[in-house]
């Protein structure tokens, strides 16, 4: 058992050293990983409440407003104060999808499924930032057109 631990620690040290040697530049901070660099400013959130285009089927929609300070834990979910079935008429926010009321066996529940309760597992706010690296993403609709040619 002790031999396995030592071997595992040695392998981890070699992997870390290899990664550090090959990836010494941090593209987000635009600096060497060993440099002391001030953290970048928190980017501005796009807050226009305009629905964004989705790039692929079943992509969760992005959040078109700021969620800083929203409390989401096992006792409270601030998102549901606008997006729950009971509040959408007053808030004019879109109701969460019916899939959020299904358990893993496909049964419908009266309340949001625990699997879907923590919104930021899938949904993120849209920030006004430049891409850190070149984006070569191709929309699935474009890929389907290419495959049909």
Short mmCIF file of N, CA and C in Angstrom, two decimals:
data_model
loop_
_atom_site.label_atom_id
_atom_site.label_comp_id
_atom_site.label_asym_id
_atom_site.label_seq_id
_atom_site.Cartn_x
_atom_site.Cartn_y
_atom_site.Cartn_z
N UNK A 1 0.83 -1.20 0.00
CA UNK A 1 0.00 0.00 0.00
C UNK A 1 0.87 1.26 0.00
N UNK A 2 1.93 1.24 0.81
CA UNK A 2 2.83 2.39 0.90
C UNK A 2 3.55 2.60 -0.43
N UNK A 3 3.89 1.50 -1.11
CA UNK A 3 4.56 1.58 -2.40
C UNK A 3 3.65 2.23 -3.43
N UNK A 4 2.36 1.88 -3.40
CA UNK A 4 1.39 2.46 -4.34
C UNK A 4 1.27 3.97 -4.11
N UNK A 5 1.22 4.38 -2.85
CA UNK A 5 1.11 5.82 -2.54
C UNK A 5 2.34 6.58 -3.04
N UNK A 6 3.52 6.01 -2.81
CA UNK A 6 4.75 6.66 -3.26
C UNK A 6 4.77 6.73 -4.79
N UNK A 7 4.40 5.66 -5.46
CA UNK A 7 4.37 5.64 -6.92
C UNK A 7 3.35 6.65 -7.45
N UNK A 8 2.19 6.74 -6.82
CA UNK A 8 1.16 7.71 -7.23
C UNK A 8 1.66 9.13 -7.06
N UNK A 9 2.31 9.40 -5.93
CA UNK A 9 2.85 10.74 -5.68
C UNK A 9 3.91 11.09 -6.71
N UNK A 10 4.74 10.13 -7.06
CA UNK A 10 5.79 10.35 -8.06
C UNK A 10 5.19 10.65 -9.43
N UNK A 11 4.18 9.88 -9.82
CA UNK A 11 3.51 10.11 -11.10
C UNK A 11 2.88 11.50 -11.12
N UNK A 12 2.20 11.88 -10.04
CA UNK A 12 1.58 13.21 -9.95
C UNK A 12 2.63 14.32 -10.09
N UNK A 13 3.76 14.15 -9.43
CA UNK A 13 4.82 15.16 -9.49
C UNK A 13 5.36 15.28 -10.91
N UNK A 14 5.50 14.17 -11.60
CA UNK A 14 5.99 14.19 -12.98
C UNK A 14 4.98 14.88 -13.90
N UNK A 15 3.71 14.56 -13.73
CA UNK A 15 2.65 15.18 -14.54
C UNK A 15 2.61 16.68 -14.30
N UNK A 16 2.64 17.11 -13.05
CA UNK A 16 2.62 18.54 -12.72
C UNK A 16 3.82 19.24 -13.32
N UNK A 17 4.99 18.65 -13.19
CA UNK A 17 6.20 19.25 -13.76
C UNK A 17 6.11 19.35 -15.27
N UNK A 18 5.56 18.33 -15.90
CA UNK A 18 5.39 18.33 -17.36
C UNK A 18 4.43 19.41 -17.80
N UNK A 19 3.31 19.54 -17.10
CA UNK A 19 2.31 20.57 -17.43
C UNK A 19 2.91 21.95 -17.23
N UNK A 20 3.61 22.14 -16.14
CA UNK A 20 4.23 23.44 -15.88
C UNK A 20 5.26 23.79 -16.94
N UNK A 21 6.00 22.81 -17.39
CA UNK A 21 7.03 23.06 -18.39
C UNK A 21 6.41 23.41 -19.74
N UNK A 22 5.29 22.75 -20.08
CA UNK A 22 4.66 22.95 -21.39
C UNK A 22 3.66 24.11 -21.41
N UNK A 23 3.01 24.38 -20.31
CA UNK A 23 1.96 25.39 -20.26
C UNK A 23 2.31 26.48 -19.26
N UNK A 24 3.43 27.14 -19.46
CA UNK A 24 3.87 28.16 -18.52
C UNK A 24 3.20 29.51 -18.77
N UNK A 25 2.44 29.62 -19.86
CA UNK A 25 1.79 30.89 -20.19
C UNK A 25 0.29 30.78 -19.95
N UNK A 26 -0.26 31.72 -19.19
CA UNK A 26 -1.69 31.75 -18.90
C UNK A 26 -2.36 32.69 -19.90
N UNK A 27 -3.16 32.16 -20.85
CA UNK A 27 -3.75 33.03 -21.88
C UNK A 27 -4.80 33.99 -21.34
N UNK A 28 -5.40 33.67 -20.23
CA UNK A 28 -6.42 34.55 -19.65
C UNK A 28 -5.76 35.79 -19.06
N UNK A 29 -4.71 35.59 -18.29
CA UNK A 29 -4.01 36.72 -17.67
C UNK A 29 -2.94 37.30 -18.58
N UNK A 30 -2.66 36.60 -19.68
CA UNK A 30 -1.61 37.02 -20.63
C UNK A 30 -0.27 37.22 -19.91
N UNK A 31 0.11 36.22 -19.14
CA UNK A 31 1.36 36.28 -18.37
C UNK A 31 1.83 34.86 -18.08
N UNK A 32 3.07 34.76 -17.66
CA UNK A 32 3.60 33.48 -17.23
C UNK A 32 2.87 33.06 -15.96
N UNK A 33 2.70 31.77 -15.75
CA UNK A 33 1.96 31.30 -14.58
C UNK A 33 2.69 31.62 -13.28
N UNK A 34 3.97 31.85 -13.35
CA UNK A 34 4.74 32.16 -12.14
C UNK A 34 4.75 33.66 -11.82
N UNK A 35 4.26 34.51 -12.74
CA UNK A 35 4.24 35.95 -12.52
C UNK A 35 3.13 36.35 -11.56
N UNK A 36 3.40 37.37 -10.74
CA UNK A 36 2.36 37.96 -9.91
C UNK A 36 1.60 38.97 -10.76
N UNK A 37 0.33 38.70 -11.01
CA UNK A 37 -0.48 39.55 -11.88
C UNK A 37 -1.76 39.89 -11.16
N UNK A 38 -2.17 41.14 -11.25
CA UNK A 38 -3.45 41.55 -10.66
C UNK A 38 -4.59 40.82 -11.38
N UNK A 39 -5.59 40.46 -10.64
CA UNK A 39 -6.76 39.80 -11.22
C UNK A 39 -7.46 40.75 -12.17
N UNK A 40 -7.97 40.24 -13.29
CA UNK A 40 -8.67 41.13 -14.22
C UNK A 40 -9.98 41.63 -13.59
N UNK A 41 -10.45 42.75 -14.08
CA UNK A 41 -11.73 43.30 -13.60
C UNK A 41 -12.86 42.33 -13.92
N UNK A 42 -13.85 42.31 -13.07
CA UNK A 42 -15.01 41.46 -13.33
C UNK A 42 -15.73 42.04 -14.55
N UNK A 43 -15.97 41.22 -15.57
CA UNK A 43 -16.58 41.75 -16.80
C UNK A 43 -18.02 42.21 -16.57
N UNK A 44 -18.44 43.13 -17.42
CA UNK A 44 -19.81 43.63 -17.36
C UNK A 44 -20.75 42.56 -17.90
N UNK A 45 -21.87 42.39 -17.22
CA UNK A 45 -22.88 41.43 -17.65
C UNK A 45 -23.79 42.12 -18.65
N UNK A 46 -24.12 41.41 -19.72
CA UNK A 46 -25.08 41.95 -20.68
C UNK A 46 -26.45 41.89 -20.02
N UNK A 47 -27.07 43.05 -19.85
CA UNK A 47 -28.33 43.14 -19.10
C UNK A 47 -29.45 43.72 -19.97
N UNK A 48 -29.58 43.26 -21.19
CA UNK A 48 -30.60 43.82 -22.06
C UNK A 48 -31.89 43.00 -22.09
N UNK A 49 -31.95 41.89 -21.36
CA UNK A 49 -33.12 41.01 -21.31
C UNK A 49 -33.57 40.53 -22.69
N UNK A 50 -32.65 40.53 -23.66
CA UNK A 50 -32.95 40.01 -24.98
C UNK A 50 -32.47 38.56 -25.04
N UNK A 51 -33.34 37.67 -25.49
CA UNK A 51 -32.95 36.27 -25.60
C UNK A 51 -31.84 36.12 -26.64
N UNK A 52 -30.83 35.34 -26.29
CA UNK A 52 -29.68 35.10 -27.17
C UNK A 52 -29.93 33.85 -28.02
N UNK A 53 -29.36 33.86 -29.21
CA UNK A 53 -29.43 32.69 -30.09
C UNK A 53 -28.75 31.52 -29.40
N UNK A 54 -29.32 30.34 -29.56
CA UNK A 54 -28.68 29.13 -29.05
C UNK A 54 -27.89 28.50 -30.18
N UNK A 55 -26.73 27.96 -29.86
CA UNK A 55 -25.82 27.45 -30.88
C UNK A 55 -25.97 25.97 -31.19
N UNK A 56 -26.70 25.25 -30.36
CA UNK A 56 -26.89 23.83 -30.61
C UNK A 56 -28.17 23.38 -29.91
N UNK A 57 -28.78 22.29 -30.40
CA UNK A 57 -30.01 21.79 -29.78
C UNK A 57 -29.78 21.47 -28.30
N UNK A 58 -30.74 21.78 -27.50
CA UNK A 58 -30.74 21.51 -26.05
C UNK A 58 -29.75 22.37 -25.28
N UNK A 59 -29.19 23.42 -25.91
CA UNK A 59 -28.31 24.33 -25.17
C UNK A 59 -29.15 25.09 -24.16
N UNK A 60 -28.74 25.12 -22.91
CA UNK A 60 -29.48 25.92 -21.93
C UNK A 60 -29.39 27.40 -22.30
N UNK A 61 -30.49 28.14 -22.17
CA UNK A 61 -30.39 29.57 -22.48
C UNK A 61 -29.48 30.29 -21.50
N UNK A 62 -28.81 31.34 -22.00
CA UNK A 62 -27.99 32.14 -21.11
C UNK A 62 -28.90 33.08 -20.33
N UNK A 63 -28.41 33.59 -19.22
CA UNK A 63 -29.18 34.48 -18.36
C UNK A 63 -28.92 35.91 -18.83
N UNK A 64 -29.97 36.63 -19.28
CA UNK A 64 -29.76 37.97 -19.83
C UNK A 64 -29.83 39.09 -18.79
N UNK A 65 -29.39 38.80 -17.58
CA UNK A 65 -29.37 39.82 -16.53
C UNK A 65 -28.35 39.44 -15.48
N UNK A 66 -28.01 40.38 -14.63
CA UNK A 66 -27.02 40.14 -13.58
C UNK A 66 -27.61 39.23 -12.50
N UNK A 67 -26.82 38.29 -12.02
CA UNK A 67 -27.26 37.41 -10.94
C UNK A 67 -26.36 37.52 -9.71
N UNK A 68 -25.47 38.53 -9.72
CA UNK A 68 -24.57 38.73 -8.58
C UNK A 68 -25.41 38.94 -7.33
N UNK A 69 -25.11 38.19 -6.29
CA UNK A 69 -25.83 38.31 -5.02
C UNK A 69 -27.08 37.44 -4.94
N UNK A 70 -27.40 36.71 -6.02
CA UNK A 70 -28.56 35.82 -5.96
C UNK A 70 -28.24 34.66 -5.02
N UNK A 71 -29.14 34.40 -4.14
CA UNK A 71 -28.95 33.29 -3.21
C UNK A 71 -29.62 32.05 -3.79
N UNK A 72 -28.84 31.01 -3.98
CA UNK A 72 -29.35 29.72 -4.43
C UNK A 72 -28.65 28.67 -3.58
N UNK A 73 -29.42 28.08 -2.69
CA UNK A 73 -28.90 27.02 -1.83
C UNK A 73 -30.02 26.03 -1.57
N UNK A 74 -29.83 25.10 -0.67
CA UNK A 74 -30.83 24.05 -0.45
C UNK A 74 -32.13 24.58 0.17
N UNK A 75 -32.11 25.81 0.69
CA UNK A 75 -33.32 26.36 1.31
C UNK A 75 -34.04 27.40 0.46
N UNK A 76 -33.31 28.09 -0.40
CA UNK A 76 -33.91 29.18 -1.18
C UNK A 76 -33.28 29.23 -2.57
N UNK A 77 -34.10 29.61 -3.56
CA UNK A 77 -33.61 29.79 -4.92
C UNK A 77 -34.18 31.10 -5.44
N UNK A 78 -33.36 32.15 -5.45
CA UNK A 78 -33.76 33.49 -5.87
C UNK A 78 -34.31 33.49 -7.29
N UNK A 79 -33.79 32.64 -8.14
CA UNK A 79 -34.26 32.60 -9.53
C UNK A 79 -35.76 32.31 -9.61
N UNK A 80 -36.23 31.48 -8.71
CA UNK A 80 -37.64 31.09 -8.73
C UNK A 80 -38.58 32.21 -8.30
N UNK A 81 -38.03 33.30 -7.75
CA UNK A 81 -38.90 34.43 -7.38
C UNK A 81 -39.46 35.11 -8.63
N UNK A 82 -38.87 34.85 -9.79
CA UNK A 82 -39.39 35.38 -11.07
C UNK A 82 -39.79 34.26 -12.04
N UNK A 83 -39.04 33.16 -12.03
CA UNK A 83 -39.21 32.14 -13.06
C UNK A 83 -40.09 30.96 -12.64
N UNK A 84 -40.63 30.95 -11.44
CA UNK A 84 -41.51 29.85 -11.03
C UNK A 84 -42.87 30.01 -11.71
N UNK A 85 -43.58 28.93 -11.83
CA UNK A 85 -44.89 28.93 -12.48
C UNK A 85 -45.83 29.95 -11.86
N UNK A 86 -45.76 30.12 -10.55
CA UNK A 86 -46.66 31.04 -9.84
C UNK A 86 -46.30 32.50 -10.02
N UNK A 87 -45.09 32.81 -10.48
CA UNK A 87 -44.63 34.20 -10.52
C UNK A 87 -44.45 34.80 -11.92
N UNK A 88 -44.55 33.99 -12.97
CA UNK A 88 -44.23 34.50 -14.31
C UNK A 88 -45.21 35.56 -14.80
N UNK A 89 -46.47 35.49 -14.40
CA UNK A 89 -47.43 36.50 -14.85
C UNK A 89 -47.04 37.88 -14.30
N UNK A 90 -46.67 37.91 -13.03
CA UNK A 90 -46.27 39.17 -12.41
C UNK A 90 -44.92 39.66 -12.90
N UNK A 91 -43.96 38.75 -13.00
CA UNK A 91 -42.58 39.15 -13.35
C UNK A 91 -42.35 39.30 -14.85
N UNK A 92 -43.18 38.64 -15.65
CA UNK A 92 -43.02 38.59 -17.11
C UNK A 92 -41.73 37.89 -17.54
N UNK A 93 -41.15 37.13 -16.65
CA UNK A 93 -39.97 36.32 -16.96
C UNK A 93 -40.45 34.98 -17.54
N UNK A 94 -39.65 34.35 -18.39
CA UNK A 94 -40.07 33.04 -18.91
C UNK A 94 -40.08 32.00 -17.79
N UNK A 95 -41.07 31.13 -17.83
CA UNK A 95 -41.14 30.05 -16.85
C UNK A 95 -40.08 29.00 -17.17
N UNK A 96 -39.56 28.37 -16.14
CA UNK A 96 -38.60 27.29 -16.38
C UNK A 96 -39.28 26.19 -17.20
N UNK A 97 -38.49 25.50 -17.99
CA UNK A 97 -38.99 24.45 -18.86
C UNK A 97 -39.67 23.34 -18.06
N UNK A 98 -40.64 22.69 -18.67
CA UNK A 98 -41.33 21.59 -18.00
C UNK A 98 -40.36 20.46 -17.67
N UNK A 99 -39.25 20.36 -18.40
CA UNK A 99 -38.27 19.32 -18.11
C UNK A 99 -37.67 19.50 -16.71
N UNK A 100 -37.73 20.71 -16.17
CA UNK A 100 -37.20 20.97 -14.83
C UNK A 100 -38.09 20.38 -13.74
N UNK A 101 -39.29 19.93 -14.11
CA UNK A 101 -40.22 19.33 -13.17
C UNK A 101 -40.24 17.81 -13.29
N UNK A 102 -39.27 17.24 -14.01
CA UNK A 102 -39.22 15.79 -14.19
C UNK A 102 -38.09 15.19 -13.36
N UNK A 103 -38.35 14.01 -12.79
CA UNK A 103 -37.27 13.31 -12.10
C UNK A 103 -36.50 12.50 -13.13
N UNK A 104 -35.48 11.78 -12.69
CA UNK A 104 -34.64 11.06 -13.65
C UNK A 104 -35.35 9.89 -14.32
N UNK A 105 -36.50 9.49 -13.78
CA UNK A 105 -37.29 8.41 -14.40
C UNK A 105 -38.35 8.94 -15.35
N UNK A 106 -38.41 10.28 -15.53
CA UNK A 106 -39.38 10.88 -16.44
C UNK A 106 -40.72 11.20 -15.81
N UNK A 107 -40.83 11.02 -14.49
CA UNK A 107 -42.08 11.33 -13.80
C UNK A 107 -42.16 12.82 -13.51
N UNK A 108 -43.36 13.41 -13.68
CA UNK A 108 -43.52 14.83 -13.42
C UNK A 108 -43.75 15.07 -11.93
N UNK A 109 -43.15 16.12 -11.42
CA UNK A 109 -43.22 16.48 -10.02
C UNK A 109 -44.00 17.78 -9.86
N UNK A 110 -44.48 18.06 -8.67
CA UNK A 110 -45.21 19.31 -8.39
C UNK A 110 -44.24 20.49 -8.27
N UNK A 111 -43.02 20.22 -7.87
CA UNK A 111 -42.01 21.27 -7.68
C UNK A 111 -40.81 20.98 -8.58
N UNK A 112 -39.90 21.93 -8.65
CA UNK A 112 -38.67 21.76 -9.43
C UNK A 112 -37.93 20.52 -8.94
N UNK A 113 -37.44 19.74 -9.87
CA UNK A 113 -36.67 18.55 -9.53
C UNK A 113 -35.37 18.94 -8.84
N UNK A 114 -34.96 18.20 -7.83
CA UNK A 114 -33.67 18.49 -7.19
C UNK A 114 -32.51 18.46 -8.18
N UNK A 115 -32.65 17.69 -9.27
CA UNK A 115 -31.60 17.64 -10.30
C UNK A 115 -31.47 18.96 -11.04
N UNK A 116 -32.52 19.78 -11.05
CA UNK A 116 -32.54 21.02 -11.82
C UNK A 116 -32.61 22.26 -10.93
N UNK A 117 -32.48 22.10 -9.64
CA UNK A 117 -32.70 23.19 -8.69
C UNK A 117 -31.60 24.26 -8.72
N UNK A 118 -30.36 23.84 -8.94
CA UNK A 118 -29.24 24.78 -8.92
C UNK A 118 -28.99 25.29 -10.35
N UNK A 119 -29.61 26.41 -10.66
CA UNK A 119 -29.67 26.94 -12.03
C UNK A 119 -28.31 27.11 -12.69
N UNK A 120 -27.31 27.57 -11.93
CA UNK A 120 -26.01 27.87 -12.51
C UNK A 120 -25.20 26.62 -12.84
N UNK A 121 -25.77 25.45 -12.66
CA UNK A 121 -25.11 24.24 -13.16
C UNK A 121 -25.12 24.25 -14.68
N UNK A 122 -26.17 24.84 -15.26
CA UNK A 122 -26.32 24.85 -16.71
C UNK A 122 -26.42 26.25 -17.30
N UNK A 123 -27.06 27.16 -16.61
CA UNK A 123 -27.29 28.51 -17.12
C UNK A 123 -26.24 29.46 -16.58
N UNK A 124 -25.74 30.34 -17.46
CA UNK A 124 -24.72 31.31 -17.07
C UNK A 124 -25.12 32.69 -17.57
N UNK A 125 -24.64 33.71 -16.88
CA UNK A 125 -24.87 35.06 -17.37
C UNK A 125 -23.97 35.30 -18.57
N UNK A 126 -24.43 36.15 -19.45
CA UNK A 126 -23.66 36.48 -20.65
C UNK A 126 -22.84 37.72 -20.36
N UNK A 127 -21.54 37.62 -20.48
CA UNK A 127 -20.65 38.75 -20.20
C UNK A 127 -20.15 39.38 -21.49
N UNK A 128 -19.89 40.67 -21.42
CA UNK A 128 -19.39 41.42 -22.57
C UNK A 128 -17.87 41.39 -22.54
N UNK A 129 -17.28 40.33 -23.11
CA UNK A 129 -15.84 40.15 -23.10
C UNK A 129 -15.37 39.64 -24.47
N UNK A 130 -14.11 39.88 -24.74
CA UNK A 130 -13.49 39.33 -25.94
C UNK A 130 -13.10 37.88 -25.65
N UNK A 131 -13.15 37.00 -26.65
CA UNK A 131 -12.73 35.61 -26.42
C UNK A 131 -11.26 35.55 -25.99
N UNK A 132 -10.96 34.66 -25.06
CA UNK A 132 -9.59 34.49 -24.58
C UNK A 132 -8.73 33.85 -25.66
N UNK A 133 -9.31 32.89 -26.35
CA UNK A 133 -8.62 32.23 -27.45
C UNK A 133 -9.53 32.25 -28.67
N UNK A 134 -8.98 31.98 -29.84
CA UNK A 134 -9.78 31.98 -31.06
C UNK A 134 -10.90 30.95 -30.92
N UNK A 135 -12.08 31.35 -31.31
CA UNK A 135 -13.24 30.48 -31.23
C UNK A 135 -13.50 29.88 -32.61
N UNK A 136 -13.39 28.58 -32.71
CA UNK A 136 -13.62 27.90 -33.98
C UNK A 136 -14.92 27.10 -33.96
N UNK A 137 -15.82 27.47 -33.03
CA UNK A 137 -17.10 26.77 -32.90
C UNK A 137 -17.90 26.88 -34.20
N UNK A 138 -18.49 25.78 -34.62
CA UNK A 138 -19.34 25.76 -35.80
C UNK A 138 -20.74 25.35 -35.38
N UNK A 139 -21.72 26.14 -35.74
CA UNK A 139 -23.12 25.88 -35.40
C UNK A 139 -23.56 24.54 -35.98
N UNK A 140 -24.36 23.79 -35.24
CA UNK A 140 -24.80 22.47 -35.69
C UNK A 140 -25.61 22.54 -36.98
N UNK A 141 -26.36 23.62 -37.17
CA UNK A 141 -27.14 23.77 -38.40
C UNK A 141 -26.21 23.86 -39.61
N UNK A 142 -25.10 24.57 -39.46
CA UNK A 142 -24.10 24.68 -40.53
C UNK A 142 -23.46 23.32 -40.80
N UNK A 143 -23.16 22.57 -39.74
CA UNK A 143 -22.56 21.25 -39.91
C UNK A 143 -23.51 20.31 -40.65
N UNK A 144 -24.81 20.41 -40.35
CA UNK A 144 -25.79 19.56 -41.04
C UNK A 144 -25.85 19.91 -42.52
N UNK A 145 -25.78 21.20 -42.84
CA UNK A 145 -25.78 21.60 -44.25
C UNK A 145 -24.56 21.04 -44.97
N UNK A 146 -23.41 21.09 -44.31
CA UNK A 146 -22.19 20.55 -44.92
C UNK A 146 -22.28 19.05 -45.15
N UNK A 147 -22.88 18.33 -44.21
CA UNK A 147 -22.96 16.88 -44.34
C UNK A 147 -23.95 16.45 -45.41
N UNK A 148 -24.91 17.34 -45.75
CA UNK A 148 -25.90 17.02 -46.78
C UNK A 148 -25.43 17.38 -48.19
N UNK A 149 -24.28 17.99 -48.31
CA UNK A 149 -23.78 18.37 -49.64
C UNK A 149 -23.06 17.23 -50.32
#
